[in-house]
XYZ file of C-alpha atoms in Angstrom:
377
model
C 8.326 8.389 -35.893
C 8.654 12.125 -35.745
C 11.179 14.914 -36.502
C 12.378 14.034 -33.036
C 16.181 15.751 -33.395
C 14.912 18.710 -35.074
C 11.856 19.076 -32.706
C 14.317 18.745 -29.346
C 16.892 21.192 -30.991
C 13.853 23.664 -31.168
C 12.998 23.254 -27.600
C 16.384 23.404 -26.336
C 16.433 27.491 -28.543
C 19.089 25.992 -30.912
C 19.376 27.869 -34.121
C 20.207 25.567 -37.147
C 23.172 26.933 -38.933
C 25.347 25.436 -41.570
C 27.218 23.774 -39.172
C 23.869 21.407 -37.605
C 24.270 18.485 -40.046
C 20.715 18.383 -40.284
C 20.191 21.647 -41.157
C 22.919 21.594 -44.041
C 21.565 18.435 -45.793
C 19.074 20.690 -48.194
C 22.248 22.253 -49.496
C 24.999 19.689 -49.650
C 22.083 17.738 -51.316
C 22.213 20.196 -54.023
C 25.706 20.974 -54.118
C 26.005 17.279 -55.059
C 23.208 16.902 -57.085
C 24.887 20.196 -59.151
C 28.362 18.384 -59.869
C 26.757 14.639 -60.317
C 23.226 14.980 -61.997
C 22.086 12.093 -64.268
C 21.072 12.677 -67.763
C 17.879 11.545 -68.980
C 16.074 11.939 -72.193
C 13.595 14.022 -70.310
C 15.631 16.130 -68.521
C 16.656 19.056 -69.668
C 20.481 20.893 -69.488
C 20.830 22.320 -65.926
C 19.405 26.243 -66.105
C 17.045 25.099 -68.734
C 13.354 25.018 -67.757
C 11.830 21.448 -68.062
C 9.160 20.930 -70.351
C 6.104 19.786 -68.324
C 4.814 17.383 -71.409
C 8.464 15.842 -71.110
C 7.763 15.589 -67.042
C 4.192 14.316 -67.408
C 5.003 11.548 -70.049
C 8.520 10.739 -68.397
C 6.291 10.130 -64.788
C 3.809 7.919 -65.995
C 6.373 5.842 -68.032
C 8.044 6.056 -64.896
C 5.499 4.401 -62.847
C 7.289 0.966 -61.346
C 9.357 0.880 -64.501
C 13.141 1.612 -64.927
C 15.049 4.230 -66.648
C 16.983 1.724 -68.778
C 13.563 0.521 -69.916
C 11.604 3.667 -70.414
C 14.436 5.752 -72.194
C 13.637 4.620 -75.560
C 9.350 4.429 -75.494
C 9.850 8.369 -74.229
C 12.065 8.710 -77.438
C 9.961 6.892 -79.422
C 6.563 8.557 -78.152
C 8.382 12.157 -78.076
C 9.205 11.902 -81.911
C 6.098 10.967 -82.475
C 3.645 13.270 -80.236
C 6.043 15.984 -79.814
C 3.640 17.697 -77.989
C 0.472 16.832 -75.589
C -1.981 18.371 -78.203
C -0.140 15.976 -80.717
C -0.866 13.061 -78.393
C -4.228 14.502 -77.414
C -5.764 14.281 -80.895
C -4.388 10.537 -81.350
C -6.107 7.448 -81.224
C -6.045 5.049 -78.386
C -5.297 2.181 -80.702
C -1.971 3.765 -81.770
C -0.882 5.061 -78.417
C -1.696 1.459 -77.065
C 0.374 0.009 -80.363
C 3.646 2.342 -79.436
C 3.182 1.402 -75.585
C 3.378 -2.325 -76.091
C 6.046 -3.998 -74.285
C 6.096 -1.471 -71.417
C 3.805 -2.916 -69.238
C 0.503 -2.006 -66.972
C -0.968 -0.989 -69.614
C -3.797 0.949 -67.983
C -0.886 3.744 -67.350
C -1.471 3.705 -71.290
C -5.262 4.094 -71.581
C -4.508 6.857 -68.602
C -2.009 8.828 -70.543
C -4.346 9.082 -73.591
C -7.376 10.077 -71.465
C -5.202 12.697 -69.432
C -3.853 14.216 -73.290
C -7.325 14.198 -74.605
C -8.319 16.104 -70.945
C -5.310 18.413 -71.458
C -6.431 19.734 -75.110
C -9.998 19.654 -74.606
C -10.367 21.348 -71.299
C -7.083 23.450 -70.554
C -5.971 24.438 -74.096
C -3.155 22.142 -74.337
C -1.499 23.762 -70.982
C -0.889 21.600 -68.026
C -2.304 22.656 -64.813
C 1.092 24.303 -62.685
C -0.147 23.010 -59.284
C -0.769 19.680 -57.481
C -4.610 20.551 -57.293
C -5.053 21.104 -60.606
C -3.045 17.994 -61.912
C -4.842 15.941 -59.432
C -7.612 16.274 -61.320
C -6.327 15.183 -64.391
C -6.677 11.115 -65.509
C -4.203 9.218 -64.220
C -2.344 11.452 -61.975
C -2.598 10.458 -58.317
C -0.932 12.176 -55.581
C 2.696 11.379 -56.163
C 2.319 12.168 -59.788
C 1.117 15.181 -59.396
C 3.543 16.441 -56.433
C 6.371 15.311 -58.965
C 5.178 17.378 -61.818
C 4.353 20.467 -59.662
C 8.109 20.277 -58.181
C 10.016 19.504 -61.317
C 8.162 21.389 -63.986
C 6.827 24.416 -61.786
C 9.286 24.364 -59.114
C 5.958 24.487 -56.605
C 7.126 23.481 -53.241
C 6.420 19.997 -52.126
C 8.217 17.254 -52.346
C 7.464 13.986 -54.163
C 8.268 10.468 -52.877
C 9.125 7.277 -55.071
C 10.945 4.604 -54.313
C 14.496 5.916 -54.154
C 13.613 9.141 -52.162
C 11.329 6.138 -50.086
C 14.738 4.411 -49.508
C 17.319 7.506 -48.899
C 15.188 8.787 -46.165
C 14.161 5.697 -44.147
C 17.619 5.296 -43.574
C 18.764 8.623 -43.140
C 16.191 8.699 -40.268
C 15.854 4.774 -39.454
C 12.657 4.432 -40.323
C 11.339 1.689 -38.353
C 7.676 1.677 -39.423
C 7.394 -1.041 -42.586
C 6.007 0.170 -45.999
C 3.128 0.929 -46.524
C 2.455 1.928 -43.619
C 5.613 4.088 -43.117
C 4.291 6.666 -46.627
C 3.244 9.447 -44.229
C 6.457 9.667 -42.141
C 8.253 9.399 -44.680
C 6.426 12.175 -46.507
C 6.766 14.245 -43.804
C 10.690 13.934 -43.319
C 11.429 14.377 -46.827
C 9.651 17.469 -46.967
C 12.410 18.252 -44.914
C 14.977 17.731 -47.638
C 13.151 20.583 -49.737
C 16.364 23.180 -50.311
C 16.509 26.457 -51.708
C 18.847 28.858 -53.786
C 19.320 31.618 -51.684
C 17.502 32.729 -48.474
C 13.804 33.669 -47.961
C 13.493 31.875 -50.904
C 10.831 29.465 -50.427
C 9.993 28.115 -53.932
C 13.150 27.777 -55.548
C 14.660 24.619 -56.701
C 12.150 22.234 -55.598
C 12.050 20.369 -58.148
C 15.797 20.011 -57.863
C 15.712 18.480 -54.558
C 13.464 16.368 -55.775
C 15.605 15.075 -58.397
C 18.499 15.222 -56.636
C 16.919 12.417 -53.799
C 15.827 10.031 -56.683
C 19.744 10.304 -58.428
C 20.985 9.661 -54.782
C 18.734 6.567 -54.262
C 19.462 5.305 -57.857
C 23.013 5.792 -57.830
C 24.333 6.006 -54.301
C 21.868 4.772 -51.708
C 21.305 1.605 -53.786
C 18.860 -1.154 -52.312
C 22.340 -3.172 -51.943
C 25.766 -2.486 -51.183
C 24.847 1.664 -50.652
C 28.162 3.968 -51.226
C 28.308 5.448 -48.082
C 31.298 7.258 -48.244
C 30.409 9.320 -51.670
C 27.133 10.148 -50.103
C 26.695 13.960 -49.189
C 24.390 13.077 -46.561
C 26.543 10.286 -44.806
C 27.075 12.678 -41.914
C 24.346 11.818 -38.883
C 23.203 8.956 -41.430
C 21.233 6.972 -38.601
C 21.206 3.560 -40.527
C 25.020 4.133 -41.663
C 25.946 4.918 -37.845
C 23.984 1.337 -36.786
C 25.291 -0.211 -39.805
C 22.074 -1.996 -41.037
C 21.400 0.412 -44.608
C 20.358 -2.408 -46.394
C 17.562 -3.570 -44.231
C 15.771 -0.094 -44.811
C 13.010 0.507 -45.607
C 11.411 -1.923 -43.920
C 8.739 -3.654 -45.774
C 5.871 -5.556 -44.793
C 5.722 -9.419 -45.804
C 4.079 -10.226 -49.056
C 1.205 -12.307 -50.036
C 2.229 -14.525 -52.955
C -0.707 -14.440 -55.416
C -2.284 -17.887 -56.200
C -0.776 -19.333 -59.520
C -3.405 -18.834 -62.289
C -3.403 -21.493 -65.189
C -5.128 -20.961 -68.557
C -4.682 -22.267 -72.601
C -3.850 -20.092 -75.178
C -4.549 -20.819 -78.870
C -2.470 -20.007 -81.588
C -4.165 -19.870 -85.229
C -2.847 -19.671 -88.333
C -4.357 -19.047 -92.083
C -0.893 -19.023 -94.111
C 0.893 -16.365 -93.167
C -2.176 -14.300 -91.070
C -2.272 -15.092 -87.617
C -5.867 -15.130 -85.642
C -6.287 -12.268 -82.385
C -9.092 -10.008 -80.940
C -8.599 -7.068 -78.802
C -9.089 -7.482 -74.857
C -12.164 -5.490 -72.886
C -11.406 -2.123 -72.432
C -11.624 -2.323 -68.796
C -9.753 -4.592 -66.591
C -6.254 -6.182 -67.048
C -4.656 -5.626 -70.135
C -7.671 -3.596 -71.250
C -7.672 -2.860 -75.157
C -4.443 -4.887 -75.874
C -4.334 -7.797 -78.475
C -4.555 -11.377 -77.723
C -4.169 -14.264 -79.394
C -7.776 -16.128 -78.112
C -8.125 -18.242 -74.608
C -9.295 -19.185 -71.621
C -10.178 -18.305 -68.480
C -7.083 -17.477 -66.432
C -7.961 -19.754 -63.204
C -6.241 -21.104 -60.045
C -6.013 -24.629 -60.448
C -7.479 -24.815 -63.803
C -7.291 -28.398 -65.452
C -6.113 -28.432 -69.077
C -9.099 -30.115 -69.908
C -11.296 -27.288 -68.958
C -9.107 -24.776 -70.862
C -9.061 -26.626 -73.913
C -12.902 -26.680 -73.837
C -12.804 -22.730 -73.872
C -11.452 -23.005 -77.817
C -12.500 -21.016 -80.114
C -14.812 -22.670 -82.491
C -13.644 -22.998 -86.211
C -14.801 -24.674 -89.466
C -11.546 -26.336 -90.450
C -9.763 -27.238 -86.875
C -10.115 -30.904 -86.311
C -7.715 -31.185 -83.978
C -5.451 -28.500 -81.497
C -1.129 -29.893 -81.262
C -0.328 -28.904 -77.574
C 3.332 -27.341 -78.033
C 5.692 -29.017 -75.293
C 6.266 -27.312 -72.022
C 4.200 -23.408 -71.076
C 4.216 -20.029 -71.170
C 5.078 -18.213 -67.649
C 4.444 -14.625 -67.230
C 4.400 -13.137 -63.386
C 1.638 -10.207 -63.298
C 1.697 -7.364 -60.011
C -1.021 -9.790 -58.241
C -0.300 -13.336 -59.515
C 1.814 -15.899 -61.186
C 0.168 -17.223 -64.475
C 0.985 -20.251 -67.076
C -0.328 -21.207 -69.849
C -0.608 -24.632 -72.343
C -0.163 -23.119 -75.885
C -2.535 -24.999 -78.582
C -2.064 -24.289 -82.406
C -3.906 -25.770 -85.684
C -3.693 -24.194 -89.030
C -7.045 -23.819 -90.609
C -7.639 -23.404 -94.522
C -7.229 -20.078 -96.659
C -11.180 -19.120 -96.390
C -11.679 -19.859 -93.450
C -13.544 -17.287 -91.439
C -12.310 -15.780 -88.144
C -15.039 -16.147 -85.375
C -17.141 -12.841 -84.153
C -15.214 -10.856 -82.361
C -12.199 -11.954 -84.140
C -9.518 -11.412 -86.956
C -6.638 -11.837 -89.084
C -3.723 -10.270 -88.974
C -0.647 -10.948 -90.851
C 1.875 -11.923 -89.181
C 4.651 -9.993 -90.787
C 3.419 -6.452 -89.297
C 2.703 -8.296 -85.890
C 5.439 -5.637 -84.410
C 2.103 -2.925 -85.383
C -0.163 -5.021 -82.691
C -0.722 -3.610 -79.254
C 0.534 -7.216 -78.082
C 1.435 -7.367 -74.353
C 4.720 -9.055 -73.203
C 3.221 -12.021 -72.416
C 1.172 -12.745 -75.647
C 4.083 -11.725 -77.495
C 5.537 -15.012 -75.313
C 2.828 -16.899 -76.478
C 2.828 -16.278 -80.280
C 6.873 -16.914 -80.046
C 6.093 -20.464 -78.535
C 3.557 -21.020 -81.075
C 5.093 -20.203 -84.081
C 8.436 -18.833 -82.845
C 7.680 -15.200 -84.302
């Protein structure tokens, strides 16, 4: 796939003007975007400059979450760390604590690492171009183009999912994801508008914004409103009237269930956990302790992977498991509980925690699961 209309209109010595569809979409984009512009906690008032802390956490909250969910952790983490230096000098442990719930938690460990770069090496100033942010901890390509566009107006044009949708179809895309990133890139590039002529830098980040509003709102996976979109006009998917099978994505491999045991200990009203390896899924979080998380793991060779404790002389299985569906693989696991006496001593590695301030723990989603099965907290 190329910019095959555009290319022949070159050839052919036609000038776009306002009136070449193509040529106009850059400036009906942001016509529309001007009049129907979503507000988000991290956006600021149109006029207003954004405030690239506000960007940077907003993206990497962002990252294959939703708005609906991340709108209250940036609230929460923005009253907190109103600034990166704030968040910089922070501990790991409490950023992980405020992050729990949200999900991949790596993006967590990343964001701390990436403040703690910020303050340490740039004087609490982001970096204003792609290069520069690239550098940075957990800021990859897209990342970075999104920051440079929407809090430095530099001109390039990031690509999520929405803008990933708006322009397959808008050019019928018929390359399948992942495959189809580079075209893509390359044709919304082409989407980049400005404010006034020979101006090359303005409003990039506007553009930008504008696509991801249209995807969210207009272009939607399912049942897309054509006929309020400002670039129905030469629409090539509208025209063949297949939008919703764009983009076209590659078939998925179905990771292989993984089964595992979880163990849920209580001394009174303290609850036993230990914190996960720093590297690797979940890294840092609290668990309650567990197996091995195996395909086609018997229950017999979970239980075995206990913990060992003066007191336990037997483990209750609770009826029915725990299901929790990671990126790369389906998991469920038997839950296990025994109450153990008031001195009893958690093993190395281990603790108590009571379980009133439980809400405090960096628990992931599905431990919180777990304890609720356990001891329906």
């Amino acid at each position: 796939m190329t910019l095959t209309n555009a290319t022949v209109r070159r050839k052919k010595g036609h000038s776009p003007d306002i009136a070449d569809p193509l040529a106009a979409r850059p400036a009906l984009l942001l016509a529309w975007y001007d009049r129907h512009r979503r507000v988000l906690p991290w956006r600021p008032p149109a006029g207003q400059r954004p405030d690239p802390y506000a960007v940077w956490l907003s993206e990497i909250m962002l990252q294959q979450t939703g708005v609906k969910t991340v709108g209250p952790y940036f609230e929460k983490f923005l009253a907190r760390w109103p600034d990166v230096a704030a968040l910089g000098r922070a501990s790991l442990d409490d950023v992980l604590r405020m992050w729990a719930g949200l999900g991949y938690y790596s993006r967590a460990r990343n964001l701390h690492a990436c403040a703690v770069s910020v303050l340490r090496d740039h004087g609490g100033v982001f970096p204003d171009t792609e290069e520069g942010l690239r550098s940075l901890p957990g800021i990859g390509p897209y990342t970075s183009a999104a920051i440079a566009a929407i809090a430095f107006d530099r001109r390039t044009m990031p690509v999520d999912g929405n803008i990933e949708r708006v322009v397959s179809r808008l050019f019928t895309v018929e390359e399948p994801l992942p495959q189809a990133k580079p075209v893509i890139q390359q044709l919304a590039a082409t989407l980049l508008g400005t404010s006034r002529a020979g101006d090359e830098k303005s409003r990039a980040g506007d553009s930008a914004q504008a696509l991801m509003d249209l995807g969210a709102t207009i272009c939607t996976p399912k049942k897309p409103a054509c006929s309020l979109c400002p670039l129905n006009e030469g629409c090539s998917a509208r025209q063949r009237g297949d939008q919703e099978s764009f983009p076209r994505k590659a078939a998925k491999k179905a990771g292989e269930l993984r089964r595992g045991a979880a163990f849920v200990v209580t001394r009174g009203d303290e609850l036993l956990v230990r914190s996960r390896p720093e590297k690797g899924l979940l890294g840092g979080m609290t668990e309650v302790p567990g197996s091995d998380w195996r395909a086609a793991q018997e229950d017999k060779a979970a239980l075995e992977q206990a913990p060992q404790l003066g007191g336990v002389t037997r483990w209750h299985r609770k009826v029915g498991v725990v299901t929790h569906v990671f990126t790369h693989f389906p998991l469920e696991l038997v839950v296990y509980t025994a109450h153990v006496p008031a001195r009893a001593r958690a093993p190395k590695g281990m603790r108590w925690v009571p379980i009133a301030t439980l809400e405090d723990e960096a628990l992931p989603n599905v431990m919180r699961k777990v304890i609720a099965h356990g001891i329906g907290v």
